[in-house]
């Protein structure tokens, strides 16, 4: 029996490592019993979002995980495992979560985000976050609100000063006897 690694296996391990290091998120899914039409549909949805979806042999994925110090993620690989590699962690998790609701044959198992191992629950929590654009708008709103209040206060100072001076003028006019 040949136990030496083949060039093809070495290439696969290197590809997995490269994907784990190049993409901010990698989510593992279990896909037992899914038909070709559903896999094609999932691949299309993922491709539209610029997410790579690929099946690797678990023992090769374990080697790659070990080499990038994310070996505990290998515990989530149980049976046939497909990997989704995405640039947007929230969008990647959301697409897989939504699809797994429609198609019970696809289940999120766990993941790796920027070298950190994620449990299934953490991936699902990530999927529940608002889209990146909404989060950015919320942050900008939080930053802008105090500035907007400051501008309102600074604009009120001259207006209030004019009102005070106007009141003083009226009192002086009322205090002066009519000529």
PDB file of C-alpha atoms in Angstrom:
ATOM      1  CA  UNK A   1       0.000   0.000   0.000  1.00  0.00           C
ATOM      2  CA  UNK A   2       1.360   3.393  -1.039  1.00  0.00           C
ATOM      3  CA  UNK A   3       1.328   5.827   1.909  1.00  0.00           C
ATOM      4  CA  UNK A   4       3.378   8.529   0.243  1.00  0.00           C
ATOM      5  CA  UNK A   5       1.422  11.674  -0.599  1.00  0.00           C
ATOM      6  CA  UNK A   6       0.642  12.075  -4.255  1.00  0.00           C
ATOM      7  CA  UNK A   7       1.181  15.298  -6.131  1.00  0.00           C
ATOM      8  CA  UNK A   8      -2.608  15.625  -6.454  1.00  0.00           C
ATOM      9  CA  UNK A   9      -3.119  15.327  -2.670  1.00  0.00           C
ATOM     10  CA  UNK A  10      -0.365  17.851  -1.971  1.00  0.00           C
ATOM     11  CA  UNK A  11      -1.957  20.212  -4.482  1.00  0.00           C
ATOM     12  CA  UNK A  12      -5.377  19.800  -2.782  1.00  0.00           C
ATOM     13  CA  UNK A  13      -3.957  20.481   0.684  1.00  0.00           C
ATOM     14  CA  UNK A  14      -2.194  23.596  -0.616  1.00  0.00           C
ATOM     15  CA  UNK A  15      -5.396  24.757  -2.322  1.00  0.00           C
ATOM     16  CA  UNK A  16      -7.394  24.338   0.890  1.00  0.00           C
ATOM     17  CA  UNK A  17      -4.758  26.231   2.887  1.00  0.00           C
ATOM     18  CA  UNK A  18      -4.643  29.004   0.309  1.00  0.00           C
ATOM     19  CA  UNK A  19      -8.440  29.351   0.379  1.00  0.00           C
ATOM     20  CA  UNK A  20      -8.514  29.343   4.193  1.00  0.00           C
ATOM     21  CA  UNK A  21      -5.876  32.066   4.260  1.00  0.00           C
ATOM     22  CA  UNK A  22      -7.141  34.128   1.300  1.00  0.00           C
ATOM     23  CA  UNK A  23     -10.827  34.337   2.150  1.00  0.00           C
ATOM     24  CA  UNK A  24     -12.029  35.994   5.360  1.00  0.00           C
ATOM     25  CA  UNK A  25     -14.488  33.144   5.949  1.00  0.00           C
ATOM     26  CA  UNK A  26     -14.749  29.446   5.178  1.00  0.00           C
ATOM     27  CA  UNK A  27     -17.958  27.664   6.167  1.00  0.00           C
ATOM     28  CA  UNK A  28     -18.276  23.893   6.244  1.00  0.00           C
ATOM     29  CA  UNK A  29     -21.545  22.298   5.192  1.00  0.00           C
ATOM     30  CA  UNK A  30     -22.837  18.743   5.335  1.00  0.00           C
ATOM     31  CA  UNK A  31     -24.715  17.767   2.190  1.00  0.00           C
ATOM     32  CA  UNK A  32     -25.910  14.169   2.500  1.00  0.00           C
ATOM     33  CA  UNK A  33     -28.845  13.275   0.230  1.00  0.00           C
ATOM     34  CA  UNK A  34     -29.023  16.447  -1.873  1.00  0.00           C
ATOM     35  CA  UNK A  35     -29.837  16.041  -5.555  1.00  0.00           C
ATOM     36  CA  UNK A  36     -27.891  17.534  -8.458  1.00  0.00           C
ATOM     37  CA  UNK A  37     -30.533  20.183  -9.238  1.00  0.00           C
ATOM     38  CA  UNK A  38     -30.397  21.569  -5.681  1.00  0.00           C
ATOM     39  CA  UNK A  39     -26.583  21.574  -5.592  1.00  0.00           C
ATOM     40  CA  UNK A  40     -26.582  23.413  -8.919  1.00  0.00           C
ATOM     41  CA  UNK A  41     -29.041  25.958  -7.505  1.00  0.00           C
ATOM     42  CA  UNK A  42     -26.878  26.469  -4.402  1.00  0.00           C
ATOM     43  CA  UNK A  43     -23.708  26.821  -6.473  1.00  0.00           C
ATOM     44  CA  UNK A  44     -25.438  29.429  -8.675  1.00  0.00           C
ATOM     45  CA  UNK A  45     -26.537  31.485  -5.633  1.00  0.00           C
ATOM     46  CA  UNK A  46     -23.068  31.314  -4.153  1.00  0.00           C
ATOM     47  CA  UNK A  47     -21.350  32.156  -7.443  1.00  0.00           C
ATOM     48  CA  UNK A  48     -23.588  35.238  -7.831  1.00  0.00           C
ATOM     49  CA  UNK A  49     -22.295  36.433  -4.452  1.00  0.00           C
ATOM     50  CA  UNK A  50     -18.673  35.650  -5.434  1.00  0.00           C
ATOM     51  CA  UNK A  51     -18.504  32.717  -3.007  1.00  0.00           C
ATOM     52  CA  UNK A  52     -16.476  29.646  -3.877  1.00  0.00           C
ATOM     53  CA  UNK A  53     -18.050  26.261  -3.027  1.00  0.00           C
ATOM     54  CA  UNK A  54     -15.983  23.115  -3.182  1.00  0.00           C
ATOM     55  CA  UNK A  55     -15.852  19.590  -1.767  1.00  0.00           C
ATOM     56  CA  UNK A  56     -12.568  18.332  -0.380  1.00  0.00           C
ATOM     57  CA  UNK A  57     -11.634  15.014   1.176  1.00  0.00           C
ATOM     58  CA  UNK A  58     -11.896  15.378   4.949  1.00  0.00           C
ATOM     59  CA  UNK A  59      -8.460  13.909   5.652  1.00  0.00           C
ATOM     60  CA  UNK A  60      -6.852  16.466   3.285  1.00  0.00           C
ATOM     61  CA  UNK A  61      -8.849  19.298   4.876  1.00  0.00           C
ATOM     62  CA  UNK A  62      -7.679  18.101   8.324  1.00  0.00           C
ATOM     63  CA  UNK A  63      -4.047  18.368   7.192  1.00  0.00           C
ATOM     64  CA  UNK A  64      -4.630  21.893   5.860  1.00  0.00           C
ATOM     65  CA  UNK A  65      -6.406  22.944   9.073  1.00  0.00           C
ATOM     66  CA  UNK A  66      -3.549  21.558  11.155  1.00  0.00           C
ATOM     67  CA  UNK A  67      -0.994  23.461   9.068  1.00  0.00           C
ATOM     68  CA  UNK A  68      -2.773  26.801   9.628  1.00  0.00           C
ATOM     69  CA  UNK A  69      -3.366  26.158  13.368  1.00  0.00           C
ATOM     70  CA  UNK A  70      -7.133  25.740  13.013  1.00  0.00           C
ATOM     71  CA  UNK A  71      -7.223  21.985  13.641  1.00  0.00           C
ATOM     72  CA  UNK A  72     -10.221  22.096  16.063  1.00  0.00           C
ATOM     73  CA  UNK A  73     -12.410  22.941  13.043  1.00  0.00           C
ATOM     74  CA  UNK A  74     -11.778  19.408  11.792  1.00  0.00           C
ATOM     75  CA  UNK A  75     -14.131  18.196  14.536  1.00  0.00           C
ATOM     76  CA  UNK A  76     -17.040  19.663  12.535  1.00  0.00           C
ATOM     77  CA  UNK A  77     -16.314  17.488   9.500  1.00  0.00           C
ATOM     78  CA  UNK A  78     -18.569  14.496   9.792  1.00  0.00           C
ATOM     79  CA  UNK A  79     -19.271  12.740   6.516  1.00  0.00           C
ATOM     80  CA  UNK A  80     -19.238  14.506   3.142  1.00  0.00           C
ATOM     81  CA  UNK A  81     -18.230  18.131   3.703  1.00  0.00           C
ATOM     82  CA  UNK A  82     -18.382  21.022   1.268  1.00  0.00           C
ATOM     83  CA  UNK A  83     -16.620  24.319   1.905  1.00  0.00           C
ATOM     84  CA  UNK A  84     -17.914  27.796   1.075  1.00  0.00           C
ATOM     85  CA  UNK A  85     -15.173  30.435   0.855  1.00  0.00           C
ATOM     86  CA  UNK A  86     -16.402  34.034   0.871  1.00  0.00           C
ATOM     87  CA  UNK A  87     -15.152  37.597   1.042  1.00  0.00           C
ATOM     88  CA  UNK A  88     -18.167  38.832   3.028  1.00  0.00           C
ATOM     89  CA  UNK A  89     -18.622  36.708   6.160  1.00  0.00           C
ATOM     90  CA  UNK A  90     -22.199  37.856   6.814  1.00  0.00           C
ATOM     91  CA  UNK A  91     -23.407  37.344   3.240  1.00  0.00           C
ATOM     92  CA  UNK A  92     -21.739  33.927   3.000  1.00  0.00           C
ATOM     93  CA  UNK A  93     -23.309  32.742   6.258  1.00  0.00           C
ATOM     94  CA  UNK A  94     -26.714  34.206   5.346  1.00  0.00           C
ATOM     95  CA  UNK A  95     -26.911  32.545   1.923  1.00  0.00           C
ATOM     96  CA  UNK A  96     -26.027  29.149   3.399  1.00  0.00           C
ATOM     97  CA  UNK A  97     -28.428  29.592   6.330  1.00  0.00           C
ATOM     98  CA  UNK A  98     -31.309  30.617   4.059  1.00  0.00           C
ATOM     99  CA  UNK A  99     -30.627  27.765   1.655  1.00  0.00           C
ATOM    100  CA  UNK A 100     -30.409  25.221   4.492  1.00  0.00           C
ATOM    101  CA  UNK A 101     -33.878  26.330   5.616  1.00  0.00           C
ATOM    102  CA  UNK A 102     -35.257  25.523   2.156  1.00  0.00           C
ATOM    103  CA  UNK A 103     -33.213  22.358   1.639  1.00  0.00           C
ATOM    104  CA  UNK A 104     -32.694  20.254   4.762  1.00  0.00           C
ATOM    105  CA  UNK A 105     -29.981  18.222   3.006  1.00  0.00           C
ATOM    106  CA  UNK A 106     -27.558  21.144   3.420  1.00  0.00           C
ATOM    107  CA  UNK A 107     -26.544  21.891   6.996  1.00  0.00           C
ATOM    108  CA  UNK A 108     -23.962  24.341   8.330  1.00  0.00           C
ATOM    109  CA  UNK A 109     -21.381  22.460  10.400  1.00  0.00           C
ATOM    110  CA  UNK A 110     -18.945  25.208  11.463  1.00  0.00           C
ATOM    111  CA  UNK A 111     -16.286  27.397   9.939  1.00  0.00           C
ATOM    112  CA  UNK A 112     -13.063  29.338  10.078  1.00  0.00           C
ATOM    113  CA  UNK A 113     -13.009  33.132  10.020  1.00  0.00           C
ATOM    114  CA  UNK A 114      -9.627  34.816   9.652  1.00  0.00           C
ATOM    115  CA  UNK A 115      -7.921  31.827  11.285  1.00  0.00           C
ATOM    116  CA  UNK A 116     -10.398  31.546  14.182  1.00  0.00           C
ATOM    117  CA  UNK A 117     -12.591  28.447  14.460  1.00  0.00           C
ATOM    118  CA  UNK A 118     -16.357  29.103  14.458  1.00  0.00           C
ATOM    119  CA  UNK A 119     -19.011  26.754  15.773  1.00  0.00           C
ATOM    120  CA  UNK A 120     -22.275  26.206  13.926  1.00  0.00           C
ATOM    121  CA  UNK A 121     -23.998  28.598  16.371  1.00  0.00           C
ATOM    122  CA  UNK A 122     -21.413  31.323  15.739  1.00  0.00           C
ATOM    123  CA  UNK A 123     -21.873  30.975  11.970  1.00  0.00           C
ATOM    124  CA  UNK A 124     -25.660  31.223  12.411  1.00  0.00           C
ATOM    125  CA  UNK A 125     -25.226  34.318  14.614  1.00  0.00           C
ATOM    126  CA  UNK A 126     -23.087  35.822  11.885  1.00  0.00           C
ATOM    127  CA  UNK A 127     -25.872  35.096   9.383  1.00  0.00           C
ATOM    128  CA  UNK A 128     -28.317  37.047  11.571  1.00  0.00           C
ATOM    129  CA  UNK A 129     -26.282  40.258  11.465  1.00  0.00           C
ATOM    130  CA  UNK A 130     -27.586  43.047   9.231  1.00  0.00           C
ATOM    131  CA  UNK A 131     -25.927  43.420   5.811  1.00  0.00           C
ATOM    132  CA  UNK A 132     -22.616  45.290   5.670  1.00  0.00           C
ATOM    133  CA  UNK A 133     -24.232  48.386   4.139  1.00  0.00           C
ATOM    134  CA  UNK A 134     -26.751  48.624   7.008  1.00  0.00           C
ATOM    135  CA  UNK A 135     -24.006  48.221   9.619  1.00  0.00           C
ATOM    136  CA  UNK A 136     -21.961  50.938   7.903  1.00  0.00           C
ATOM    137  CA  UNK A 137     -24.982  53.257   7.852  1.00  0.00           C
ATOM    138  CA  UNK A 138     -25.579  52.618  11.555  1.00  0.00           C
ATOM    139  CA  UNK A 139     -21.951  53.411  12.403  1.00  0.00           C
ATOM    140  CA  UNK A 140     -22.031  56.578  10.303  1.00  0.00           C
ATOM    141  CA  UNK A 141     -25.324  57.597  11.934  1.00  0.00           C
ATOM    142  CA  UNK A 142     -23.798  57.091  15.369  1.00  0.00           C
ATOM    143  CA  UNK A 143     -20.783  59.211  14.437  1.00  0.00           C
ATOM    144  CA  UNK A 144     -22.814  61.952  12.747  1.00  0.00           C
ATOM    145  CA  UNK A 145     -25.500  62.366  15.451  1.00  0.00           C
ATOM    146  CA  UNK A 146     -23.275  64.210  17.982  1.00  0.00           C
ATOM    147  CA  UNK A 147     -21.872  66.393  15.209  1.00  0.00           C
ATOM    148  CA  UNK A 148     -25.386  67.258  14.044  1.00  0.00           C
ATOM    149  CA  UNK A 149     -26.330  68.171  17.637  1.00  0.00           C
ATOM    150  CA  UNK A 150     -23.231  70.347  17.963  1.00  0.00           C
ATOM    151  CA  UNK A 151     -24.076  72.205  14.759  1.00  0.00           C
ATOM    152  CA  UNK A 152     -27.641  72.764  16.019  1.00  0.00           C
ATOM    153  CA  UNK A 153     -26.329  74.187  19.320  1.00  0.00           C
ATOM    154  CA  UNK A 154     -23.771  76.388  17.559  1.00  0.00           C
ATOM    155  CA  UNK A 155     -26.465  77.683  15.189  1.00  0.00           C
ATOM    156  CA  UNK A 156     -28.760  78.382  18.142  1.00  0.00           C
ATOM    157  CA  UNK A 157     -26.214  80.628  19.894  1.00  0.00           C
ATOM    158  CA  UNK A 158     -26.338  83.496  17.330  1.00  0.00           C
ATOM    159  CA  UNK A 159     -30.140  83.154  17.060  1.00  0.00           C
ATOM    160  CA  UNK A 160     -30.522  83.338  20.831  1.00  0.00           C
ATOM    161  CA  UNK A 161     -28.099  86.273  21.009  1.00  0.00           C
ATOM    162  CA  UNK A 162     -30.146  88.168  18.422  1.00  0.00           C
ATOM    163  CA  UNK A 163     -33.328  87.413  20.405  1.00  0.00           C
ATOM    164  CA  UNK A 164     -31.740  88.663  23.659  1.00  0.00           C
ATOM    165  CA  UNK A 165     -30.474  91.839  22.005  1.00  0.00           C
ATOM    166  CA  UNK A 166     -33.918  92.390  20.469  1.00  0.00           C
ATOM    167  CA  UNK A 167     -35.554  91.987  23.916  1.00  0.00           C
ATOM    168  CA  UNK A 168     -33.071  94.472  25.449  1.00  0.00           C
ATOM    169  CA  UNK A 169     -33.822  96.957  22.653  1.00  0.00           C
ATOM    170  CA  UNK A 170     -37.589  96.648  23.210  1.00  0.00           C
ATOM    171  CA  UNK A 171     -37.225  97.138  26.996  1.00  0.00           C
ATOM    172  CA  UNK A 172     -35.080 100.240  26.422  1.00  0.00           C
ATOM    173  CA  UNK A 173     -37.624 101.592  23.959  1.00  0.00           C
ATOM    174  CA  UNK A 174     -40.448 100.946  26.443  1.00  0.00           C
ATOM    175  CA  UNK A 175     -38.464 102.574  29.265  1.00  0.00           C
ATOM    176  CA  UNK A 176     -37.816 105.774  27.325  1.00  0.00           C
ATOM    177  CA  UNK A 177     -40.579 108.373  27.640  1.00  0.00           C
ATOM    178  CA  UNK A 178     -42.390 109.227  24.454  1.00  0.00           C
ATOM    179  CA  UNK A 179     -41.168 112.481  23.015  1.00  0.00           C
TER     180      UNK A 179
END
